[in-house]
Coordinates of C-alpha atoms in Angstrom, one line a residue:
M183 CA -32.2 -85.3 170.3
R184 CA -33.2 -86.1 167.1
E185 CA -36.1 -84.7 166.1
T186 CA -37.8 -87.5 164.6
E187 CA -37.3 -89.1 168.0
E188 CA -40.6 -89.4 170.3
V189 CA -39.4 -87.6 172.9
R190 CA -40.6 -89.3 176.5
D191 CA -40.9 -87.0 180.1
R192 CA -39.6 -83.2 179.8
V193 CA -37.4 -83.4 182.7
V194 CA -36.2 -80.3 185.5
L195 CA -32.8 -81.7 187.0
V196 CA -31.6 -81.1 190.6
G197 CA -28.2 -80.8 191.5
L198 CA -27.0 -80.4 195.6
S199 CA -23.7 -79.9 196.9
S200 CA -22.5 -80.1 200.0
P201 CA -19.6 -80.0 202.3
V202 CA -20.9 -83.3 204.4
L203 CA -21.0 -85.2 201.1
K204 CA -18.6 -87.5 199.6
K205 CA -16.2 -85.3 196.3
E206 CA -17.1 -87.3 193.5
E207 CA -21.3 -87.2 196.1
N208 CA -21.6 -83.8 194.9
A209 CA -23.7 -81.6 192.1
D210 CA -21.3 -79.7 190.2
E211 CA -22.1 -77.6 186.6
E212 CA -19.9 -80.5 184.7
T213 CA -21.9 -83.2 186.0
M214 CA -25.3 -81.6 185.2
E215 CA -24.0 -81.5 182.4
E216 CA -23.6 -85.4 181.7
L217 CA -27.0 -86.1 183.9
A218 CA -28.0 -84.2 180.5
A219 CA -26.7 -86.1 178.3
L220 CA -27.9 -89.2 180.0
V221 CA -31.9 -88.5 179.9
E222 CA -30.7 -87.1 175.9
T223 CA -29.6 -91.4 175.5
A224 CA -33.3 -92.8 177.7
G225 CA -35.0 -90.3 175.6
A226 CA -36.0 -87.4 177.1
E227 CA -35.6 -83.5 177.1
T228 CA -34.1 -80.7 179.8
V229 CA -36.1 -78.4 180.6
G230 CA -35.1 -76.7 183.3
T231 CA -32.0 -77.2 185.6
V232 CA -31.1 -75.9 190.0
L233 CA -28.3 -77.1 191.2
Q234 CA -29.1 -75.9 195.2
N235 CA -26.0 -75.7 197.8
R236 CA -26.9 -76.3 201.4
P237 CA -24.3 -77.8 204.6
S238 CA -26.0 -80.8 204.1
P239 CA -28.6 -83.0 203.4
D240 CA -32.0 -82.6 204.7
P241 CA -32.9 -85.9 206.8
R242 CA -36.8 -86.1 205.2
S243 CA -36.8 -84.1 201.2
F244 CA -32.4 -83.5 200.5
I245 CA -32.8 -80.5 198.9
G246 CA -36.2 -79.0 202.1
E247 CA -39.2 -77.7 201.6
G248 CA -38.2 -74.1 200.4
K249 CA -36.3 -75.3 197.7
V250 CA -39.5 -78.1 196.9
E251 CA -41.5 -75.5 196.4
E252 CA -39.7 -73.7 193.4
V253 CA -38.8 -77.2 192.2
R254 CA -43.0 -78.3 191.7
A255 CA -42.9 -74.7 190.9
Y256 CA -40.8 -74.9 187.8
C257 CA -42.6 -78.2 187.1
Q258 CA -45.2 -76.1 186.9
G259 CA -44.1 -73.5 185.0
S260 CA -42.1 -75.6 182.3
G261 CA -44.9 -78.4 181.7
A262 CA -42.0 -80.3 183.4
T263 CA -43.5 -84.4 183.6
M264 CA -40.7 -85.6 185.6
V265 CA -37.5 -84.5 188.2
I266 CA -33.9 -86.8 187.6
F267 CA -31.6 -85.6 190.5
D268 CA -28.4 -85.9 190.1
N269 CA -27.8 -87.7 194.0
D270 CA -28.7 -90.5 195.5
L271 CA -32.1 -90.8 197.2
S272 CA -33.1 -93.0 200.0
P273 CA -35.9 -94.5 199.1
S274 CA -37.9 -92.1 202.1
Q275 CA -36.8 -88.8 200.5
M276 CA -38.2 -90.5 196.8
R277 CA -41.4 -90.9 198.0
V278 CA -41.5 -88.0 200.2
L279 CA -40.1 -86.1 197.2
T280 CA -42.8 -87.4 195.0
E281 CA -45.6 -87.3 196.8
A282 CA -44.9 -83.0 197.0
L283 CA -44.0 -82.4 193.3
G284 CA -47.1 -84.0 191.4
V285 CA -44.0 -86.1 189.3
Q286 CA -42.1 -89.0 189.3
V287 CA -39.0 -88.3 191.5
L288 CA -35.5 -90.2 189.9
D289 CA -32.2 -90.3 190.8
R290 CA -29.2 -90.5 188.3
C291 CA -28.6 -94.5 190.0
G292 CA -32.5 -94.8 188.6
L293 CA -31.7 -93.6 185.4
I294 CA -28.5 -95.1 183.8
L295 CA -30.6 -98.5 185.2
D296 CA -33.3 -97.2 182.8
I297 CA -30.7 -96.9 180.2
F298 CA -28.8 -100.4 180.5
A299 CA -32.0 -101.6 179.9
Q300 CA -33.3 -100.0 176.8
R301 CA -29.3 -101.1 175.5
A302 CA -29.1 -104.6 176.1
R303 CA -29.3 -107.1 173.1
T304 CA -27.6 -110.5 174.9
R305 CA -29.1 -113.1 176.7
E306 CA -26.5 -112.0 178.6
G307 CA -26.5 -108.6 178.7
R308 CA -29.9 -108.4 180.4
L309 CA -29.1 -111.0 183.1
Q310 CA -26.8 -108.4 184.5
V311 CA -29.5 -105.2 183.8
E312 CA -31.9 -107.3 185.2
L313 CA -29.9 -108.0 188.9
A314 CA -29.1 -104.7 189.1
Q315 CA -32.8 -104.3 188.5
Y316 CA -34.3 -106.3 191.0
Q317 CA -31.4 -105.2 193.2
Y318 CA -32.1 -101.2 193.5
L319 CA -36.4 -101.8 193.5
L320 CA -36.3 -104.2 196.4
P321 CA -34.8 -101.2 199.8
R322 CA -37.9 -99.2 197.9
L323 CA -40.4 -101.5 197.8
T324 CA -42.3 -100.1 201.3
G325 CA -45.0 -97.9 200.2
M326 CA -44.5 -97.5 196.2
W327 CA -46.7 -99.0 194.9
T328 CA -48.0 -97.2 192.7
H329 CA -44.3 -96.8 192.0
L330 CA -43.9 -100.4 191.5
E331 CA -46.5 -101.2 189.3
R332 CA -45.1 -98.8 186.8
Q333 CA -41.7 -101.2 186.0
A334 CA -44.1 -103.0 184.5
G335 CA -43.5 -101.2 181.2
T336 CA -41.6 -103.2 178.6
S337 CA -42.2 -101.1 174.5
G338 CA -39.6 -99.0 175.7
K339 CA -41.7 -95.6 174.9
G340 CA -42.8 -95.1 178.8
P341 CA -41.8 -92.7 181.7
I342 CA -38.1 -93.6 182.4
G343 CA -37.7 -95.8 185.2
S344 CA -40.8 -97.7 183.7
K345 CA -38.9 -99.8 181.6
G346 CA -39.0 -102.3 184.2
P347 CA -37.6 -106.4 184.8
G348 CA -40.3 -107.4 182.0
E349 CA -43.2 -108.4 184.6
T350 CA -46.1 -107.5 183.7
Q351 CA -47.5 -106.6 187.4
L352 CA -44.0 -106.7 189.1
E353 CA -44.0 -109.2 192.6
T354 CA -45.8 -108.1 195.7
D355 CA -43.9 -109.7 197.6
R356 CA -40.2 -109.5 199.8
R357 CA -39.3 -113.9 199.3
H358 CA -40.5 -113.5 195.8
I359 CA -38.1 -110.7 194.6
H360 CA -34.9 -112.6 197.1
R361 CA -35.8 -115.7 195.0
K362 CA -35.5 -113.9 191.0
I363 CA -32.6 -112.3 192.5
D364 CA -31.7 -115.8 193.5
K365 CA -32.3 -117.5 190.7
L366 CA -30.4 -114.4 188.4
R367 CA -27.3 -114.9 189.8
A368 CA -27.5 -118.8 189.2
D369 CA -27.8 -117.9 185.9
L370 CA -24.9 -115.3 185.6
E371 CA -23.2 -118.5 187.4
D372 CA -23.2 -120.2 184.6
V373 CA -22.2 -116.7 182.4
R374 CA -18.9 -117.2 184.0
R375 CA -18.5 -121.1 183.8
V376 CA -19.0 -120.6 179.8
R377 CA -16.5 -117.0 179.9
G378 CA -13.8 -119.3 181.9
T379 CA -13.8 -122.6 179.3
Q380 CA -13.0 -119.7 176.9
R381 CA -10.5 -117.9 178.7
Q382 CA -9.2 -122.1 179.1
Q383 CA -8.8 -122.7 175.8
R384 CA -7.7 -119.2 174.9
R385 CA -4.4 -120.1 176.9
K386 CA -4.2 -123.7 176.0
N387 CA -4.0 -121.7 172.6
E388 CA -1.7 -119.1 173.8
I389 CA -4.2 -116.0 172.8
P390 CA -3.6 -112.8 174.2
V391 CA -6.4 -111.0 175.2
V392 CA -7.0 -107.6 175.0
A393 CA -9.5 -105.5 176.8
I394 CA -10.7 -102.0 176.3
V395 CA -11.9 -99.7 178.5
G396 CA -12.8 -96.4 179.0
Y397 CA -15.2 -93.6 180.1
T398 CA -17.9 -94.1 178.1
N399 CA -18.0 -91.9 174.5
A400 CA -14.5 -92.5 175.2
G401 CA -14.6 -93.0 171.6
K402 CA -14.4 -97.4 172.7
S403 CA -16.5 -99.1 169.7
T404 CA -15.3 -96.3 167.0
L405 CA -11.1 -98.2 168.0
L406 CA -13.0 -101.3 167.8
N407 CA -14.1 -101.2 164.3
Q408 CA -10.7 -99.4 163.2
L409 CA -8.7 -102.3 164.5
T410 CA -10.7 -105.0 163.4
G411 CA -14.2 -103.3 161.1
A412 CA -16.3 -105.7 163.5
C413 CA -19.2 -102.3 162.0
I414 CA -20.9 -101.5 166.0
P415 CA -22.7 -99.0 166.1
A416 CA -20.5 -96.1 166.8
N417 CA -23.6 -93.5 167.8
N418 CA -21.9 -89.7 169.5
R419 CA -23.6 -90.6 173.7
L420 CA -23.9 -92.3 176.4
F421 CA -23.8 -96.2 176.8
D422 CA -24.2 -96.4 172.5
T423 CA -22.6 -99.7 173.5
L424 CA -23.9 -102.0 176.6
D425 CA -23.1 -105.8 175.5
T426 CA -19.1 -106.8 175.1
T427 CA -18.0 -107.3 171.5
S428 CA -15.0 -109.7 171.2
R429 CA -12.6 -110.0 167.5
L430 CA -9.8 -111.7 166.9
L431 CA -6.7 -109.2 165.9
T432 CA -4.1 -109.2 164.1
V433 CA -1.3 -107.0 165.6
S434 CA 1.7 -107.8 163.5
D435 CA 3.8 -111.2 161.8
T436 CA 3.8 -112.9 165.3
L437 CA 1.1 -112.2 167.1
D438 CA -3.1 -112.7 167.6
V439 CA -4.8 -110.7 170.2
V440 CA -8.8 -111.2 170.9
I441 CA -9.5 -107.5 171.7
S442 CA -12.7 -107.1 173.4
D443 CA -14.8 -103.9 174.0
T444 CA -15.7 -103.4 177.6
V445 CA -18.9 -101.3 179.2
G446 CA -18.6 -98.0 179.1
F447 CA -17.4 -96.3 182.3
I448 CA -19.4 -93.1 184.7
R449 CA -18.5 -91.0 187.7
K450 CA -22.4 -92.5 190.1
L451 CA -21.9 -95.4 188.3
P452 CA -24.8 -97.2 190.3
H453 CA -22.9 -100.0 192.2
Q454 CA -25.7 -102.6 191.5
L455 CA -24.6 -102.2 188.2
V456 CA -20.9 -102.6 189.1
E457 CA -21.7 -106.4 191.3
A458 CA -23.9 -107.2 188.5
F459 CA -21.0 -106.7 185.2
K460 CA -18.5 -107.9 186.6
A461 CA -19.4 -111.6 185.5
T462 CA -18.1 -109.2 182.3
L463 CA -16.0 -107.2 183.6
E464 CA -13.8 -109.8 185.7
E465 CA -12.8 -110.6 182.3
L466 CA -10.4 -107.2 182.4
E467 CA -8.0 -109.4 186.0
Y468 CA -8.0 -111.7 184.0
A469 CA -6.7 -110.3 180.6
D470 CA -3.2 -109.7 179.8
L471 CA -3.0 -105.5 178.4
L472 CA -5.8 -103.2 179.0
V473 CA -5.5 -100.5 177.1
H474 CA -7.1 -96.9 178.1
V475 CA -8.8 -95.2 175.5
V476 CA -9.7 -91.1 177.1
D477 CA -11.3 -89.2 175.5
V478 CA -9.4 -85.9 174.9
S479 CA -11.6 -83.6 172.7
N480 CA -13.8 -83.8 176.8
P481 CA -12.3 -80.1 178.5
G482 CA -12.5 -83.3 181.8
W483 CA -10.5 -86.0 180.5
Q484 CA -8.3 -86.1 183.5
Q485 CA -11.1 -86.5 186.1
Q486 CA -13.0 -89.1 183.9
A487 CA -9.5 -91.4 182.9
R488 CA -9.1 -91.3 186.7
V489 CA -13.0 -92.5 187.5
V490 CA -12.1 -95.3 184.8
E491 CA -8.7 -96.1 186.7
D492 CA -10.5 -96.1 190.3
L493 CA -12.6 -98.5 189.1
I494 CA -10.5 -100.5 187.8
V495 CA -8.5 -100.5 190.3
E496 CA -11.8 -101.6 192.8
L497 CA -12.7 -105.2 189.9
G498 CA -8.9 -106.1 191.0
A499 CA -7.1 -104.9 187.6
S500 CA -5.3 -102.5 189.4
E501 CA -1.1 -104.9 188.5
L502 CA -2.1 -105.4 185.0
P503 CA 0.1 -103.6 182.1
R504 CA -1.9 -100.5 180.4
I505 CA -1.5 -98.5 177.5
T506 CA -2.9 -94.8 178.0
V507 CA -5.0 -93.8 175.0
Y508 CA -5.2 -90.6 173.9
N509 CA -8.5 -90.2 172.0
K510 CA -10.2 -88.0 169.2
V511 CA -6.7 -85.1 168.3
D512 CA -8.4 -84.2 165.3
A513 CA -10.9 -82.8 168.1
L514 CA -7.9 -80.7 170.3
P515 CA -6.6 -77.2 169.3
A516 CA -3.5 -77.2 166.9
G517 CA -0.1 -77.2 169.5
E518 CA -2.3 -78.2 172.8
I519 CA 0.6 -80.4 174.6
L520 CA -0.5 -83.5 175.5
P521 CA 1.1 -86.8 178.1
R522 CA 4.4 -88.8 176.0
G523 CA 5.9 -91.6 177.2
E524 CA 6.6 -95.5 176.4
D525 CA 3.0 -96.9 177.5
C526 CA 1.1 -93.7 175.7
C527 CA 0.0 -92.4 172.2
A528 CA -2.1 -90.3 170.7
I529 CA -4.2 -91.4 168.1
S530 CA -7.6 -90.6 166.5
A531 CA -10.3 -93.8 165.9
R532 CA -11.9 -92.2 163.3
T533 CA -9.7 -90.9 161.2
G534 CA -7.1 -93.9 161.9
Q535 CA -4.5 -91.7 162.7
G536 CA -1.3 -93.2 165.3
V537 CA -3.4 -96.3 165.0
E538 CA -0.2 -98.4 163.8
E539 CA 1.8 -96.5 166.1
L540 CA -0.3 -98.0 169.1
L541 CA -0.1 -101.5 167.3
R542 CA 3.5 -101.4 167.8
Q543 CA 3.1 -100.6 171.7
I544 CA 0.3 -103.4 172.0
D545 CA 3.3 -106.3 169.9
R546 CA 5.9 -104.5 172.2
R547 CA 4.2 -105.2 175.3
L548 CA 3.1 -109.0 174.6
D549 CA 6.0 -110.3 172.1
K550 CA 7.0 -113.9 174.3
G551 CA 8.8 -114.9 171.8
T552 CA 7.3 -115.6 169.2
R553 CA 8.4 -116.7 165.9
R554 CA 7.9 -117.6 162.4
V555 CA 8.7 -120.5 161.4
T556 CA 9.2 -123.6 158.3
L557 CA 9.9 -126.8 160.5
H558 CA 10.3 -129.9 158.4
L559 CA 9.2 -132.6 160.0
P560 CA 10.1 -136.5 159.6
Y561 CA 6.2 -138.3 158.2
D562 CA 7.1 -140.8 161.0
Q563 CA 7.1 -137.4 163.4
G564 CA 3.6 -136.9 161.5
G565 CA 1.5 -136.0 164.9
M566 CA 3.7 -133.4 165.6
L567 CA 1.5 -131.4 163.0
D568 CA -1.9 -131.9 165.3
M569 CA 0.5 -130.4 168.0
L570 CA 0.9 -127.6 166.3
Y571 CA -2.3 -126.8 164.7
R572 CA -3.5 -127.5 169.0
E573 CA -0.4 -124.9 169.7
A574 CA 0.8 -122.7 167.3
K575 CA -0.2 -121.2 164.0
V576 CA -0.2 -122.8 160.9
E577 CA 0.3 -121.2 158.4
Q578 CA 1.3 -123.3 155.3
V579 CA 1.6 -127.9 155.0
D580 CA 4.2 -128.7 151.8
Y581 CA 4.9 -132.8 151.0
S582 CA 6.8 -133.8 149.8
Q583 CA 10.0 -135.3 151.6
T584 CA 9.4 -134.3 154.2
I585 CA 6.4 -132.4 155.9
D586 CA 6.9 -128.6 154.8
I587 CA 5.5 -126.4 157.7
T588 CA 5.4 -122.6 157.8
A589 CA 3.7 -121.7 161.6
V590 CA 4.0 -118.9 164.1
C591 CA 5.0 -121.0 167.4
S592 CA 5.5 -119.6 171.3
P593 CA 9.2 -120.4 173.2
R594 CA 7.5 -123.5 174.4
V595 CA 6.5 -124.9 171.4
L596 CA 9.5 -124.1 170.3
G597 CA 11.4 -125.5 172.4
R598 CA 9.2 -129.7 171.6
V599 CA 9.9 -129.1 167.2
A600 CA 13.8 -127.7 167.2
P601 CA 14.8 -130.5 166.3
Y602 CA 13.6 -129.6 162.9
L603 CA 13.5 -126.2 162.7
E604 CA 15.5 -124.8 158.6
Q605 CA 18.8 -123.6 160.0
P606 CA 19.6 -120.6 158.3
A607 CA 22.2 -121.3 155.0
E608 CA 25.9 -120.6 156.2
G609 CA 26.8 -116.6 156.1
E610 CA 22.8 -115.0 156.8
A611 CA 21.3 -114.2 159.8

């Protein structure tokens, strides 16, 4: 936490591990450390951690009455203003715990939603976060009116979980919230249509799309900056970049691609966010190549990579070709051995180490026979120039006895202009 930042809350973290929960739903020391990093990203301070093992969660209070009393005493002793659970809580459990502990109670899902609400900058990002928030709030309406009143804050200075979708008073009627959800879904459908039009234009121009994916804070934005000079803020904290950024990247003399940064993944990513962000994440399904960035300086990088792979499958992009990029190798101890193969490479996005090899791999995976050629068009075939501007990359045009054109063309375009190709001189390769 930077000293100049105002602390929004003092937080006690609570996690439960139980054999009846799915492995990914359990809390452990690693997930609690990640939760503490999320709390810092949200602008709060962690003052204590309670990790419990139980044969099964308590249906009423999740952690049991005795542990609730222990957490309450901890809050009083530490001056905590909030308790955040690493596990998902039911609406009734959240209500019971709030009453018993005397402070606001939030689960991991609610915390991530709050961070996304702070980070969203574009209209599209705000629509997606707002939809996810309403979907999260809807089952929590009954008996939670005081909690819902806290959702009205929009300045970002209130407690965590208080940055709501921006209403001065959250709707007190389920039908009204359903109408809001329907309206947001319709707006996001418009976003999908616009993206679909953009995709069709890219495909018509035969510009491949490369999507950068990875765990949050793996270095995706830093890599995009290194490749394209995009100047996206890239700080060392979770979910620092939320809104998708796309840039044109010249990979080689014969290949340009649109390369897109995507929102970072994380363990226990709220399903409301995955659903809401499909307008953005569906870009993965239509990409020509995925670049999976892995932070190998993190001790749990293998598990993080599996989380990303599972979400890629959930989003329907498992069949896409991909390159695995092992990032932050400059932070590894000397002699550390990383996996090797033709579809992986080791880089440092911060220093630029290994980036040239990454570009070579992208070029190899997306090379579809594109060639730079010189054409000599007779003036009565001048209409072809317009086609070349639409479907090829025209680099130079000179008007002499013929229209002399230097262009980068796909095999399909080459087939149409073959009679006008400049032939190599005798003896040339």
